[in-house]
Structures are given as structure tokens and as C-alpha cells.
Amino acid sequence: TQLLEQSPQFLSIQEGENLTVYCNSSSVFSSLQWYRQEPGEGPVLLVTVVTGGEVKKLKRLTFQFGDARKDSSLHITAAQPGDTGLYLCAGVPSGTYKYIFGTGTRLKVLA
Amino acid sequence: DAEITQSPRHKITETGRQVTLACHQTWNHNNMFWYRQDLGHGLRLIHYSYGVQDTNKGEVSDGYSVSRSNTEDLPLTLESAASSQTSVYFCASSEWDSPTHFGPGTRLTVT
């Protein structure tokens, strides 16, 4: 059972457009991490969100943790080709000790 | 600069052979992890270690083993390689329960 659902699975947009990627669960998470993975490389940790309602910004990327700590979103403003990659959310559902990854959103930004 | 390396980067082996994938980190992290990444399944935890002489099974540990004789290394051994173990393998390290630094991956093909 996949406890972390990401949407959309695939996204192809033009340079300059804005986009939002979602990470949803029926479970509560004490924290959530977002990673970006480029082809042929390992995931790179972008951010950790801990508090319900928390918003973190990383240049053009804005990460939000849901108030109930069951979901998170990643918003990219004015996407650039360098943003292309696989975006993964991950965390430990409450009541478990298992750190799980979502299946990812594959983003392609066209120049 | 500290880093985490994996070798080999690519490996082709035959069914039934024993294979060992190397992981070496110079972050001096206590925690190390092995994941496999497959289409449709995302990243799944194979084994992890919280320190020297400590090893633990993850969610897909059957057919794999690890040993931790020092802080820097966590080799992953496939006792008798099977075609179902064809995958991309990632090693990670962290000072926390969740992985923060990933290696570049090893692409393993079992024929």
C-alpha cells in the first residue's frame, strides 16, 4: 500500500510557467522531506518541513506542509529547464518507523 | 569535500552469482541506508545501519545482506542474484533517521 501519493505523475511545461506538485496521504507525518533527482544521479535533499502550516522558500521553490501534516505541496515559480527532474516527497507516517518515498513527479521544462 | 561514492556504477551479472555493491562515505555519518529504485515502486529500503556492527532489515531485504565493520562503508551483497533484483541501487547516509545524502547509484542487470 502506497501511503504517499504524488500528483501529477508527469508534467511537461514551457519555460516561465508556474506549477504545483502535490504529496498526499491519509496518515499524519511528523515531518516531510522533498528531494529532486536528475537522470543518472541520486536524489538530492531540498527541504524538510516539520510544523503544520509551515512554508519554506528555496529561491523559486515554495514548499508547504498541510495544517494537519497529512499533505505537502511544492510550487515552482517561473520554471526553468534546470528544474527538470524527478521530485520525490518522503517521510515517516505516525505509528510506523518506516521511512517511505512517494512514487515521484517527473517534471520536464521545455526551453 | 565530503562525499558518498558507489562502485561499480554499472554491473551485469548472471543469475545465481554473488554480487557485492560498495558504498563509501566520508561524511562521518553514523547512519547508512541501501535503497533500490524501480519504475512504479519508487525508492524502497533494503537494509540500514545506525552504526558500526549494527544492521537492520528494510521492507525488501530478502536476498540481500549488509555488514558494517567501520563508519565509512556499508557493502550490499546479493547472495544469489535473481532477475527480480535488476534495478538501480542507491546508498545514502545521514546523521538523522532519514537519508540526507545519496550516492550516484549502481545500475545492476541480472541476466
XYZ file of C-alpha atoms in Angstrom:
222
model
C 0.000 0.000 0.000
C 1.450 3.313 -1.108
C 0.909 5.782 1.712
C 2.319 8.792 -0.131
C 0.570 9.703 -3.347
C 2.150 12.285 -5.589
C 0.399 14.142 -8.356
C 0.725 14.669 -11.143
C 2.952 11.756 -12.116
C 4.223 13.556 -15.198
C 4.316 17.235 -16.064
C 5.678 18.915 -19.164
C 5.573 22.699 -19.235
C 7.142 25.638 -21.020
C 9.897 27.721 -19.505
C 8.458 30.574 -17.456
C 5.282 28.795 -16.389
C 4.324 28.131 -12.784
C 3.476 24.697 -11.435
C 2.460 22.898 -8.269
C 3.235 19.321 -7.269
C 1.258 17.593 -4.540
C 2.108 14.946 -1.990
C -0.898 13.480 -0.172
C -1.535 10.865 2.476
C -4.237 9.680 4.841
C -1.550 9.396 7.520
C -0.061 12.106 9.686
C 3.655 12.746 9.284
C 5.969 14.244 11.880
C 7.982 15.741 9.020
C 8.211 15.550 5.263
C 11.204 15.846 3.011
C 11.357 16.854 -0.645
C 14.105 15.626 -2.959
C 14.989 16.267 -6.591
C 16.616 13.576 -8.660
C 18.231 14.148 -12.043
C 18.779 11.343 -14.568
C 21.702 9.091 -13.643
C 22.116 10.629 -10.200
C 20.914 10.075 -6.667
C 18.188 12.191 -5.039
C 19.245 15.497 -3.528
C 17.501 16.703 -0.393
C 15.830 20.067 -0.996
C 13.964 20.780 2.214
C 12.428 19.356 5.380
C 9.095 20.674 6.676
C 8.181 19.918 10.250
C 5.382 22.140 11.549
C 1.792 22.008 10.276
C 1.180 25.019 8.035
C 4.895 25.658 7.619
C 6.054 27.373 4.433
C 9.656 27.270 3.278
C 11.155 29.000 0.281
C 14.198 27.983 -1.680
C 14.718 30.592 -4.418
C 11.831 29.965 -6.872
C 10.613 26.886 -4.985
C 7.997 27.178 -2.243
C 7.228 24.207 -0.011
C 4.182 23.992 2.220
C 3.231 21.453 4.879
C -0.504 20.991 5.386
C -2.073 22.143 8.632
C -2.930 18.570 9.560
C 0.522 17.337 8.474
C -1.030 14.877 6.012
C -0.030 16.621 2.819
C 2.540 18.892 1.282
C 2.958 20.891 -1.889
C 5.847 22.182 -3.944
C 5.270 25.277 -6.061
C 7.769 26.396 -8.662
C 7.556 29.938 -9.997
C 8.821 30.740 -13.486
C 10.120 27.247 -14.171
C 13.451 26.874 -15.934
C 14.924 23.933 -17.884
C 17.296 23.370 -14.956
C 14.260 22.453 -12.832
C 13.751 19.336 -14.924
C 13.912 16.170 -12.845
C 12.057 13.738 -10.629
C 10.610 15.306 -7.484
C 10.109 12.984 -4.522
C 8.430 13.515 -1.188
C 9.205 11.243 1.757
C 8.556 10.821 5.455
C 7.611 8.531 8.339
C 3.876 8.014 8.876
C 2.836 8.309 12.509
C 2.592 4.932 14.189
C 5.275 3.410 11.997
C 9.029 3.504 11.927
C 9.227 3.120 8.178
C 10.576 5.985 6.121
C 8.728 5.896 2.812
C 9.026 7.672 -0.502
C 6.281 8.769 -2.825
C 6.470 7.492 -6.406
C 7.501 10.906 -7.630
C 6.542 13.589 -10.126
C 8.597 13.688 -13.289
C 8.906 17.293 -14.457
C 10.170 18.429 -17.827
C 10.615 22.122 -18.521
C 10.930 22.966 -22.196
C 13.033 25.911 -23.329
C 34.755 17.898 0.298
C 32.840 15.085 1.945
C 31.093 12.716 -0.402
C 29.383 9.382 -0.801
C 30.540 7.090 -3.593
C 29.278 3.839 -5.034
C 31.015 1.213 -7.116
C 30.645 -0.147 -9.627
C 28.337 2.328 -11.385
C 27.150 -0.362 -13.776
C 27.190 -4.125 -13.354
C 25.906 -7.019 -15.450
C 25.844 -10.417 -13.794
C 24.290 -13.816 -14.288
C 21.521 -15.400 -12.303
C 22.844 -17.247 -9.260
C 26.097 -15.326 -8.892
C 27.032 -13.484 -5.718
C 27.396 -9.740 -6.226
C 28.662 -7.062 -3.852
C 27.959 -3.374 -4.319
C 30.226 -0.973 -2.494
C 29.239 2.225 -0.692
C 31.759 4.583 0.909
C 31.022 7.875 2.666
C 33.355 10.485 4.079
C 30.669 12.491 5.912
C 31.427 10.532 9.093
C 27.699 9.802 9.362
C 26.577 7.057 11.704
C 23.501 6.130 9.644
C 23.704 4.458 6.255
C 20.965 3.096 4.021
C 20.544 0.994 0.892
C 17.589 1.563 -1.446
C 16.500 0.149 -4.752
C 14.598 2.225 -7.274
C 12.207 0.658 -9.750
C 9.588 2.149 -12.035
C 6.224 2.171 -10.335
C 7.676 1.476 -6.892
C 9.802 4.489 -6.166
C 12.615 4.082 -3.651
C 12.353 1.106 -1.321
C 14.560 0.446 1.681
C 16.632 -2.743 1.601
C 18.831 -2.514 4.699
C 20.066 0.178 7.043
C 22.650 0.661 9.759
C 22.795 3.075 12.673
C 26.446 2.438 13.437
C 29.329 0.007 13.369
C 28.212 -3.591 13.863
C 24.552 -2.526 13.615
C 22.418 -3.706 10.674
C 18.657 -3.818 10.190
C 16.291 -5.159 7.559
C 14.183 -2.833 5.465
C 10.993 -3.586 3.585
C 12.606 -5.533 0.701
C 15.543 -7.289 2.379
C 15.042 -10.853 1.088
C 18.072 -11.981 -0.937
C 20.279 -9.133 0.329
C 22.725 -8.758 3.199
C 24.930 -5.998 4.602
C 27.718 -5.720 7.122
C 29.121 -2.642 8.892
C 32.696 -3.048 10.061
C 33.562 0.653 10.043
C 31.817 4.023 9.851
C 32.650 4.707 6.220
C 31.465 1.562 4.418
C 28.251 -0.416 4.019
C 28.623 -3.035 1.279
C 25.455 -4.654 -0.066
C 25.666 -8.323 -1.051
C 23.252 -10.204 -3.261
C 23.770 -13.804 -2.172
C 22.425 -15.400 -5.367
C 21.395 -12.818 -7.907
C 17.912 -13.134 -9.424
C 16.386 -11.334 -12.404
C 13.959 -9.637 -9.998
C 16.957 -7.867 -8.492
C 17.666 -5.980 -11.696
C 17.352 -2.400 -10.510
C 19.155 0.823 -9.694
C 20.644 0.738 -6.207
C 21.287 3.830 -4.103
C 23.295 4.142 -0.947
C 22.616 7.016 1.426
C 23.957 8.373 4.683
C 22.711 10.718 7.360
C 23.058 11.883 10.914
C 19.270 11.578 11.153
C 16.775 8.758 10.749
C 16.039 9.909 7.212
C 18.642 9.863 4.421
C 20.178 13.226 3.593
C 22.995 12.372 1.187
C 22.662 9.879 -1.633
C 25.328 8.264 -3.766
C 25.180 8.344 -7.576
C 23.679 4.859 -7.845
C 24.639 1.477 -9.263
C 22.692 0.092 -12.199
C 22.587 -3.699 -11.822
C 21.364 -6.027 -14.545
C 20.884 -9.719 -13.783
C 20.655 -11.865 -16.923
